[in-house]
Structures are given as C-alpha cells and as structure tokens.
C-alpha cells in the first residue's frame, strides 16, 4: 500500500538523497527539526513517496492539539486510508474517550493489529507536551512502529535525552541546511557567487534559495544601458532576516515578474486560512477561476497541495509565505480582514474544524457564530478541546457570557469535570440558566428546545430541581411539537436533549415521562445512526430497576448489552445507569459480590457524577446485608458531608437518602436516629378509608418500617396506605405490601396474614423483588415464616426464610428482659383490667402496680396501655412461665 496521504511536492524540487537514506533506516524515531523554510516537509514527502513501507501521513492542523484531538484525527485518517478496518477498535473512539477510556490504549491496540507501520506526523510541534509524550510512548511499546516527524520548535521528540531510552535521530538545521552543491543546484549554474553566499549565510534555507532562484532571472536581465556581463556580476544584496528577506523577495518578485493584481489579491485574501479547498479559496477571493490560481500558487513554490480533486484536494501555503501574504493583506486591505476571518470560520465549522472556527469567532467577537459553532460541535469541543475552550473564553466578560447560554453551559461542564473547580462550575451553570431563560421567548423552535435542555441540565446539576422540571417540560413539549424540518436542524443534539429532559424528569419523580423521553432518544438515535440512544437504553434499564420493575430492567439490560457500546462508555458516566441497573438486579438476587463489582466500576467518577446518591444507596444496602452496619453508616454520612461541601447535595438527593439513612440507623439499632432521619412529619389527615390521606408513599413505608422495628405492628398498619391506593413506584408498593403482611403476622391474625401474604408475595415475585422482604425487621419475618408454615405454604415460607437470613434489622424487642412481676402485670394489662383490680389480683397496693406499669412502659418504649398491649402481643406473652427466663 505504501504511505497514504503524502502531499505532492513541486516537480522541480531538489531531491536530497542523503536525507532520504536516514529516513529510510530502521531507527524508531527520526525528527526533522528546523525553522520554516528548511525543506522539512518536502524532504519527508519525497522519501515517503519512494519508500516501500506501509503507513500514514498526518499533518497536525491546529495549534496546541491535545491527546484526545490528536488521537481522534489519527484514528479518522487510519480508517479513511483503509489501514484500520471500519469496524475495528477505533470506530467509536470519540465516544469511548468521552467516557474516560485512555485514547492511547485504544490506539495502541489498533496499531498493534496493523503490524509494521510508518507514521509520519507533519508539524508535530503543534501537539501539546502530553500528546508528544504519548506518541513517544507508542514507539516505546510498539517495536513495529516507526515515527517520522517534522517540527519548527523543540519538544520531547527533539530532546537529545530521548536517545537514552529509545533509538532516535534528530535532523536539525545543520543536517537540513543546503550544502553548497545543493544550493547551486537550486540556484542554477549561472547564479552569481554572491547569491550562493547569501543562501549559505541565511543558514542554507531551501525556501530562501528557491525564492532567490525565482527572483534571480528577472534581476539579471540587462537593463537599458547595461550589458549581460554587467548584469551577471551585479553585487549581492546584504542578507536580511529570513522573514524579512522572504517578504522583500516576494515584493521584488511580484514587481519584477509583474504578477497581476488579481493573483496577488487572491494570495493575500486566501492567506487567512490554514488550508484551502477550491470552495474556500473561491469564497475568500471571490475569484471564479480559483482552481487555476491555486495551481499557479503551487507552481510558484508558494505552498503544497495534498489529495486529488476526487478525494478533496487541499492547498497549504508554506508558513513564511502565508505570513508574508497575511502581512500584505493587513497592510493593504485592513477592512476586509474581519469578513475573511469569519468566512473562514464558517467554512471550518461546516467541515468539522470546530475549534478553529470557534477561535476565529471568539477573536472577531462574533457571538452569534460562536454560539452556532458550539451548537453544532458540542460533543467534539467537549471531548477534544476542553482546556482550549476554557482558555479561549478566560477573558470574556460575565456580561457577555450571560448572553451566550450554550457557550456558558459548555464552560460549566468543562469546569465541573474537576473537583477543585466545582464552585466556578456552579457559577457558570447559574449563568447559563439565566441566559437560556432570557432568550427562550425569541428563539426558533430548535433553539428553544436546545435552550430549554441546557437550562434543565444546568438547574438540575446545580440542585434546583423544581425549576429544572419546568425547563424539562418546556424542552419535552417543544421537541414533540416541532416539524420534521426543525428536528433535522437539531442534528445530533436531539437524542441528548431527550436524555437531559428524561434525567430531569427522573430526578423529579416523573418516572413515566423519563422513560418516554429515553425511548424517544433511542428511536431518534437508531434512525440516524447515532450513539446517544445507547446511553438512553442504559438510563431506561436503571430507572426500571430503581422503580422496582426488575423484569423490564432485565430485558432492557439484555438489549443494551447487545448494542455496540463505544469503548469506555460502560465503565464511565455514560454507562452509569446501566451499571446501577446491573447492581440492583444482582442485589435482588442476593448476589452481593456482583452488585458490589458493578458499583465499584463507577468509583473513578464518584466525585463529579450527579448520580452519587444512587451509588451511595447501593453501597449502603450492600454493606448492611454484609452485616457491617457501623462502618456502612459512617461511610454514608461521610459521603453526604463531602457532597454538601461540593454543593452537589440537592434537596432531592438528600430526600431520597433519608430513607437509606432509616435503613442504616435501624440496622445499627438506633431507632431514635432513624426517626430523626425522616425529619418532622405532621400527622396526616385521614381519608374515609382510615388510611393517611396526604402522606407520601415512600415516607409512609419508612415510618411503618420504624414502627415495626419498634414492635408496634398496629401503628405500622395505620401508617401504610391501603392496597388499592396509588403507589410512588412498584418498589414502594412491594415494600408496603410486605410490611403490612409482616405486621399482621405479628398481631397473630393468621387468616388476614395469609390473605395479605398471597397478594404481597405474588406481587414481589412477579416484580422479582427480594429486597422488599430483606428490609423487614427479622422478628416480623420470623412470625410470617411461622404463619406460612402452619398453613402448609412451604414454598412461600422457604422464600421468606431466605430473605430473613439476609435481613439486617434486628428490631428493638429482641433484647427486652422483663421481671416475673412485670410479666404478671403485663398479663393483666392485656385483659383490660383497671389498675386497682390488677393490684387486688396481685395482692399489692395500687401505687406498687403503678410503679411496675411505669417500669414496664419504659422497657417496652411506649407511653400508653394500647401501645403496651400491641408490643406484648408481638412478644407473644401469654403466661409468666413462658417469659420468666428471658
């Protein structure tokens, strides 16, 4: 195949075999390092066209290109060249990197599969230091890889110390400088000795030599009154600086060769672009014969063309040439510079060079264009240019940023990726929300949807859930009402908007709307070949699992597992809800090790992930079921404190974790702390059914759980809603049904218990819920097992017994010890007898009975006879002889 992507060189360029021999050798790294004009690219391209080695030519287009952007560009070129298969490990590199995968690891795997390969990196000094170091690491680890690079400035690739760890060769200015013979070959045999001396004095630059050679012929023509011999022996001019020399040479050449103004204007106007297509050259110059102009520019040695008309030819000026023509443009046409810069930016945005386009828009302060670039290039900018974008807008005022909600939202996400920048991120989230709100009324439908999605995400991440819900509703409604043409204008952003709306709905308890949004994201993504729908599948699986709908969660997990996830997504933020779903499925099967493994996958993202409260809940349940209540409770408290410090603990997340704290405190035997965890709860009004009319279902379940742990099954039943009442979720319904059944078992009503058990166990079995049983206090489960066994329901009894073995709430009553006299008093209390009658029956004074009753109440943890009788029923006290030894 030979090398792919090698640029063409001028047909009359000098072939320097001495350089080609060194480039052809087996040395792993050869770097051509010299200022502009030393023929680095030409020498490398000549060798690349002649070598039999397979490989790829890659030019670094932008400045300060970091690892992600460079590896992405390299991956794209490897796939485009056919060297790497389209279905190989690089196919979803962008998505994998955005999820946290090491881009070098993925690239290394692909390069290893390719065998012997030469990678040419032109303008490698445009890479950041980490990108250069990563490139060197590939040469270290892949003996089949050879690197050939060019650079104008130094880096680790040109550091002499590299040779200590890797066989490396640097061809610097001394090696790249023209020898006298090479300079003579360029200048021509008839060139004056002074001209040769000028070339050598300039450092032996091939560019200067070529410029002098092309300028030499006209200057040696006989002027009027001058002979040919006199012209040939004209004295050489003093040697100026290289850039000045080139500018002077160009000026002389333009004058002496009488370049027409049309050509000169073409060169000046097109010099603003890093590289030119025929389309861009025509746009910038306004010349309808740009193809001929570009061909002439190449013939004149002003730059090089790569590719072909069939594949999209590109022209790039030599750096010093471009600098000289830009200087000419700014001197002679200063008023045209802004329009040309913005035209170039629009072309770059349309052709995927989004950072370059954004940088030009920022430089020219065209904020409408900057917003458009961010809208179209959102994912690429976040994935590959985060630090550059942050630096680009460092000195833009807050008054300007508040008018640019998309830009500000991107900055917020970039800052939020680092723990130390959380406060700054919150400021930008607030600013983005403000700007989106101000612009919503005057925007087009696609922009309204985008602004609402931005606002929903910004408000949600900053903890303002009610306001986020309003924005999510607006985003959802706008998306649903848009025309097909408007949907097309959203492009790849639409699935992400559905995902943002769905996530906001979920965190506001709107589960059905969340699932609807995720389903729409998946449908749009599948129709357009996008990857965001895979993330929506993971979200769907997680929401079903959290809601207690385990069959739907398992089915969605199976579907998601068969999708082609970009590498790194499953282990990163994008796969968080998928892993949460797998953790819940494992917990419901009492597979604690698998559940813990799924949660641990997300550990690297704990400090910045907004789903931290769900992970904290899973951590807590796993720890409690392993019997480590004290350490588990401490870890949960530490997590919440840390998130409060980061201002990442929204009221919604804190509310959800109240119920997790109840479980942890009950497991630790601290009922008062469990009560405090729920906060003050006013006594709800009662509906005609006798059930609480206004108590949140989840809150009712937690309060009933506490009552059952205290040994108050009557109170637990009063707190729980009737079976016919609507539930917050299948999980809440399952837990309420099981708690009610266990409470009935403790009250000793076998008939009602069996009826309730039939419903509760059937529902939780169909929903594949086992945690609902494991969250019941053990004494109540023991009573339920006994009732089921007495009735002959052995299979159901065995299921409850398996859950009882995993249950972690011991219940307050397990440690109560009553004296024989207290047991006697307790027996009489249950008959309804008055205190004087009890005193007479026991042959003691009424005051003695009152004292014994107070002691009994204190041990039972009650304040009334009704509560005492309820607890005594749970204890099963029927005679003093049964409990005298306890």
mmCIF file of C-alpha atoms in Angstrom, residues 814-824 859 877 879-886:
data_model
loop_
_atom_site.group_PDB
_atom_site.id
_atom_site.type_symbol
_atom_site.label_atom_id
_atom_site.label_comp_id
_atom_site.label_asym_id
_atom_site.label_seq_id
_atom_site.Cartn_x
_atom_site.Cartn_y
_atom_site.Cartn_z
ATOM 1 C CA UNK A 814 -35.232 -8.737 70.638
ATOM 2 C CA UNK A 815 -33.337 -7.594 73.743
ATOM 3 C CA UNK A 816 -36.222 -6.893 76.170
ATOM 4 C CA UNK A 817 -35.964 -8.612 79.564
ATOM 5 C CA UNK A 818 -38.997 -8.476 81.930
ATOM 6 C CA UNK A 819 -39.049 -9.453 85.596
ATOM 7 C CA UNK A 820 -41.581 -12.081 86.808
ATOM 8 C CA UNK A 821 -43.680 -9.345 88.481
ATOM 9 C CA UNK A 822 -43.640 -7.239 85.274
ATOM 10 C CA UNK A 823 -44.780 -10.277 83.342
ATOM 11 C CA UNK A 824 -47.704 -10.736 85.746
ATOM 12 C CA UNK A 859 -38.736 -1.235 78.902
ATOM 13 C CA UNK A 877 -46.522 -13.092 76.193
ATOM 14 C CA UNK A 879 -48.050 -16.551 80.745
ATOM 15 C CA UNK A 880 -45.327 -15.658 83.171
ATOM 16 C CA UNK A 881 -43.835 -19.097 82.943
ATOM 17 C CA UNK A 882 -43.097 -18.642 79.236
ATOM 18 C CA UNK A 883 -41.041 -15.481 79.786
ATOM 19 C CA UNK A 884 -39.644 -15.795 83.270
ATOM 20 C CA UNK A 885 -36.238 -16.811 81.958
ATOM 21 C CA UNK A 886 -35.876 -14.059 79.407
#
